Coordinates of C-alpha atoms in Angstrom, one line a residue:
X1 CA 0.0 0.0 0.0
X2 CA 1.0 3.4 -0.8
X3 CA 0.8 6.0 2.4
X4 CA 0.1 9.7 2.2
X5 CA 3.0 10.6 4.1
X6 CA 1.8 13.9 5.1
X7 CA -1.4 13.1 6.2
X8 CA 0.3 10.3 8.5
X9 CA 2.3 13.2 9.3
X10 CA -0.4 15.8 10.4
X11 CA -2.3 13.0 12.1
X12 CA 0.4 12.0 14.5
X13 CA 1.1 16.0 15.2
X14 CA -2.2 15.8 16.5
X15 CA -2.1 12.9 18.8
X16 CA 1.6 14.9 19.9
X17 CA -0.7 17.9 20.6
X18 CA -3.2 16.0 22.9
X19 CA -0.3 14.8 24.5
X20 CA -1.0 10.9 23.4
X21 CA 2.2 10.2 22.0
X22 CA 5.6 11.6 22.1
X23 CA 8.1 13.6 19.9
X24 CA 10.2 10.3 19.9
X25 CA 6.5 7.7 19.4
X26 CA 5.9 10.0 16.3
X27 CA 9.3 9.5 14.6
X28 CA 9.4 5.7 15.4
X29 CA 5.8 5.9 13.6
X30 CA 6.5 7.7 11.3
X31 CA 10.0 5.9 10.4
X32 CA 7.6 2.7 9.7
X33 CA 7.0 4.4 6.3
X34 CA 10.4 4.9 5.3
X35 CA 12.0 2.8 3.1
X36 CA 15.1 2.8 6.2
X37 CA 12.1 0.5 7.9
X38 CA 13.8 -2.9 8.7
X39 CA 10.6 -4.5 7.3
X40 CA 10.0 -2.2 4.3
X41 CA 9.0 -5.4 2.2
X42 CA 6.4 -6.0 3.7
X43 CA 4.8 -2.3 3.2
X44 CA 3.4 -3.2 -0.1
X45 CA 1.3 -5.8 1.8
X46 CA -0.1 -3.6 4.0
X47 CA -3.4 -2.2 4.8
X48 CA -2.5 0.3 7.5
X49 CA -1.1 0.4 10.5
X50 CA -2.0 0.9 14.1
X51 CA 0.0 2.3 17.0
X52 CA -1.4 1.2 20.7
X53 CA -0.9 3.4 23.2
X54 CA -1.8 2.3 26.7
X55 CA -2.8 5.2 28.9
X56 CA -4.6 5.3 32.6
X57 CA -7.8 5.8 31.7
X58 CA -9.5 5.3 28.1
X59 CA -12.7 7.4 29.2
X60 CA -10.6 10.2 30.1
X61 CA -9.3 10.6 26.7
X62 CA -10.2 14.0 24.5
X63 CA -12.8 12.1 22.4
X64 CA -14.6 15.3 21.3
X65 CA -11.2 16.4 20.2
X66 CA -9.8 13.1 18.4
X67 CA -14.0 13.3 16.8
X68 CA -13.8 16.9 15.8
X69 CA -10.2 15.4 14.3
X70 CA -12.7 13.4 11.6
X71 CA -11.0 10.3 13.8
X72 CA -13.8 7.1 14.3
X73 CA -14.4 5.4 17.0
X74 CA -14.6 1.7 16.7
X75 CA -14.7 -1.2 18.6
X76 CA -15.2 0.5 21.8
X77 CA -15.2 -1.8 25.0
X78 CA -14.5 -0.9 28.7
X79 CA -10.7 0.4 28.9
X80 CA -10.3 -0.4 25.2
X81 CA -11.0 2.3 21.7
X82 CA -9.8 2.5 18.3
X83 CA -9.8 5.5 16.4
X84 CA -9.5 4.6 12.5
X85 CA -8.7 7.7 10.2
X86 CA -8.4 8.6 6.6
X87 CA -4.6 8.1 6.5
X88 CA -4.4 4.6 7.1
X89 CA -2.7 4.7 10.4
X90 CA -5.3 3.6 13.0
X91 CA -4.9 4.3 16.9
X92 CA -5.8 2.4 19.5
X93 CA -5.9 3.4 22.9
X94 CA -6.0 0.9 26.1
X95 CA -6.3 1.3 29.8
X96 CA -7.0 -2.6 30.4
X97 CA -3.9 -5.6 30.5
X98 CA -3.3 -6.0 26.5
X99 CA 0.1 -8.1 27.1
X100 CA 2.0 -10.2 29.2
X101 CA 3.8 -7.5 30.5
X102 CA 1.0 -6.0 32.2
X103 CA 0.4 -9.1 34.4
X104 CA 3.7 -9.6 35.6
X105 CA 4.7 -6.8 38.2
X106 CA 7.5 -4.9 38.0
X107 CA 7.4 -5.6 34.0
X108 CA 6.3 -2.4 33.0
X109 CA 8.5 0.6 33.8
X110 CA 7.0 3.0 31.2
X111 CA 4.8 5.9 32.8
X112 CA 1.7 6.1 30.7
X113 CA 1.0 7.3 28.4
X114 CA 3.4 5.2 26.3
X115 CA 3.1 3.0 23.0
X116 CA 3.0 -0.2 23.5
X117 CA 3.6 -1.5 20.1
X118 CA 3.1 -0.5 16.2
X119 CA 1.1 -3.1 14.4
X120 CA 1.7 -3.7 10.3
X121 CA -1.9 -4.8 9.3
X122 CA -1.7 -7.4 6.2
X123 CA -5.3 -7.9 5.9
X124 CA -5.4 -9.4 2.5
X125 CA -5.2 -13.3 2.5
X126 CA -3.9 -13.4 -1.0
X127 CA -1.2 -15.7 -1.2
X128 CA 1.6 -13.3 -1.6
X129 CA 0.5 -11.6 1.5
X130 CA 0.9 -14.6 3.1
X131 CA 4.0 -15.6 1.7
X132 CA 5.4 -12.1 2.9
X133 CA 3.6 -12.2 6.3
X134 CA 5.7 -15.4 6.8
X135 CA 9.4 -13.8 5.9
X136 CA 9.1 -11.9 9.2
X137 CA 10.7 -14.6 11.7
X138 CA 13.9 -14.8 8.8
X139 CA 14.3 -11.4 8.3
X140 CA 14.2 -10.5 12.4
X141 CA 16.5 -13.4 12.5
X142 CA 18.9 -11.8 9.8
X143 CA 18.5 -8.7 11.6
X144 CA 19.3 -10.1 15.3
X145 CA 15.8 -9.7 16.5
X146 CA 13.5 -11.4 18.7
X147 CA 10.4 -12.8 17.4
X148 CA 7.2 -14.7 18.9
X149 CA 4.9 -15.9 17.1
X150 CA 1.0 -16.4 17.6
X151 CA -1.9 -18.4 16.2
X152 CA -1.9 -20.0 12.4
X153 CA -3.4 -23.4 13.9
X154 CA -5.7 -21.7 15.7
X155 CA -7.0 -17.7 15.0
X156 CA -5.3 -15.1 18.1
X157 CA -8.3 -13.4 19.5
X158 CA -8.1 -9.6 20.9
X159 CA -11.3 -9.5 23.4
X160 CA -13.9 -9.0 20.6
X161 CA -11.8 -9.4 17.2
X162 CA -10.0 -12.8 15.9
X163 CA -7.6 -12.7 13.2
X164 CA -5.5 -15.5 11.9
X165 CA -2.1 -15.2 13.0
X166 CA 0.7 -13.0 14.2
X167 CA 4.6 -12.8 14.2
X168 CA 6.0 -10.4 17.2
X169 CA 9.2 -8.9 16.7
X170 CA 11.6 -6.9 19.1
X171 CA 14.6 -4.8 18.7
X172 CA 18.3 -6.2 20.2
X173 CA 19.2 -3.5 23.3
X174 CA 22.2 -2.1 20.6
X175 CA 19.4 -1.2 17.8
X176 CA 19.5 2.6 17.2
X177 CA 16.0 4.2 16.1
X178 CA 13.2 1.7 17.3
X179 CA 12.0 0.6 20.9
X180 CA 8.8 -0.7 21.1
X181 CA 7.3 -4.5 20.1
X182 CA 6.4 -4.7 15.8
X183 CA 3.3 -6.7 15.6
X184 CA 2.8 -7.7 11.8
X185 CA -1.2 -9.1 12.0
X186 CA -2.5 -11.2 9.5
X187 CA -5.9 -12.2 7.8
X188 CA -8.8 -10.6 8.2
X189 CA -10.7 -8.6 10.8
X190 CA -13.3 -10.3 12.3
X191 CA -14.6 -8.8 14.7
X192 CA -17.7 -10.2 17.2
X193 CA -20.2 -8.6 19.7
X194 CA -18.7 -10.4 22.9
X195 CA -15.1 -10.6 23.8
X196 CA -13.9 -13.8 22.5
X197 CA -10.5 -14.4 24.6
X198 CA -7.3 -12.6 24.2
X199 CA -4.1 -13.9 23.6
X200 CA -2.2 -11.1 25.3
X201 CA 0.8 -9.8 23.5
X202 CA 4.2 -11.8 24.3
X203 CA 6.4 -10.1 26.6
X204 CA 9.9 -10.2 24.5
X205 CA 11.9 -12.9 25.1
X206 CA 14.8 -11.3 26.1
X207 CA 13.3 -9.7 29.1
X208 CA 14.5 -10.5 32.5
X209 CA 11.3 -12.1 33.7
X210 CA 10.1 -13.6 30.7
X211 CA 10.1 -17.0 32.3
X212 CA 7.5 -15.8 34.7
X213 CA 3.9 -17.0 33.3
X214 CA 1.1 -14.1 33.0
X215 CA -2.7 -15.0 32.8
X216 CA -5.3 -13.5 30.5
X217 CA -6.7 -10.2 30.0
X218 CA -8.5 -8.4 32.5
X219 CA -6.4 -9.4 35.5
X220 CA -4.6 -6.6 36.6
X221 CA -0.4 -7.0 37.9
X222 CA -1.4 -6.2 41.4
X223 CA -4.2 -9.7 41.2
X224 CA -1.3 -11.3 39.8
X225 CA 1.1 -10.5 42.7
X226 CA -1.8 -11.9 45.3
X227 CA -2.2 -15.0 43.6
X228 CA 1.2 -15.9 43.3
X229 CA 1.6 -15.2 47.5
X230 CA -1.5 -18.0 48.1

């Protein structure tokens, strides 16, 4: 797919404004579209992308302001909302445990808000897209990075959407220019009127507590803690 850099560009300066995402979040964003991007081959696969932003409280968010913004709200749930736009980057906003990090104390060291990941939407299930989709674990391999992947037997659920499968990938500590988790997120949509499970997000592998196990959404780190004590 082909992105209208400058409207990318105008929408992040607004999320910057509200104060959603940072100076640094915008460049990694935007450096997704570059052809610098350590994925760039899969870009012509793409159907947008989607940057997650976990913050403490999704009803708190300026939603008169992101809706004045021409920004649509979808697939709204408690602590959960995605704002699709016109310039094919999508944001979604999150206030409840989305990955394994959240559910392991002491994991998270960010002070929200933060981005939690950028996500490379390949939508189409043409083979091609396919074939693409499943170059990632090589190519983070030739680069040095971490990757986890998720689903193909079975579709990964997010609450109330299902898709077929995902590879995770995550920068080496020595990688100059990116910080955050790349989830590339293929198959279709689907998306269903009740939450459906959730395969959380993997916490990267190279993390310190990454042996420690996490349970399912909606259990918060500080649950966690008291049911390990028992």
């Amino acid at each position: 797919m082909q992105f209208d850099h400058s409207a990318v560009e105008q929408v992040l300066a607004n999320v910057e404004e509200l104060g959603l995402v940072s100076e640094v979040e915008r460049g990694e964003i935007l450096s997704v579209l570059t052809p610098e991007f350590p994925y760039a081959a899969m870009l012509q696969y793409t159907d947008s992308v989607h940057a997650h932003v976990k913050v403490d409280d999704v009803d708190a968010l300026p939603h008169g302001r992101l809706k004045e913004l021409g920004y649509r709200p979808e697939n709204a749930e408690p602590g959960y909302i995605k704002y699709s736009t016109d310039a094919a980057i999508n944001l979604i906003f999150s206030s409840i445990p989305i990955s394994q990090d959240d559910n392991i104390p002491g994991a998270v060291t960010l002070s929200k808000p933060f981005m939690d990941h950028v996500g490379i939407d390949m939508r189409d299930e043409a083979a091609q897209t396919f074939e693409a989709f499943e170059e990632v674990p090589a190519r983070a391999a030739e680069l040095g990075w971490r990757e986890v992947p998720q689903g193909g037997s079975t579709p990964v659920h997010c609450c109330h959407t299902q898709m077929k499968s995902k590879h995770w990938v995550y920068p080496p500590e020595t990688w100059q220019g990116w910080r955050r988790p790349i989830e590339f997120a293929f198959g279709t949509l689907v998306i269903f009127d009740k939450k459906m499970g959730c395969d959380l997000r993997p916490l990267d592998p190279g993390h310190p507590l990454a042996q420690q196990s996490a349970p399912c959404c909606g259990a918060p780190a500080a649950e966690t803690a008291d049911a390990s004590a028992e």
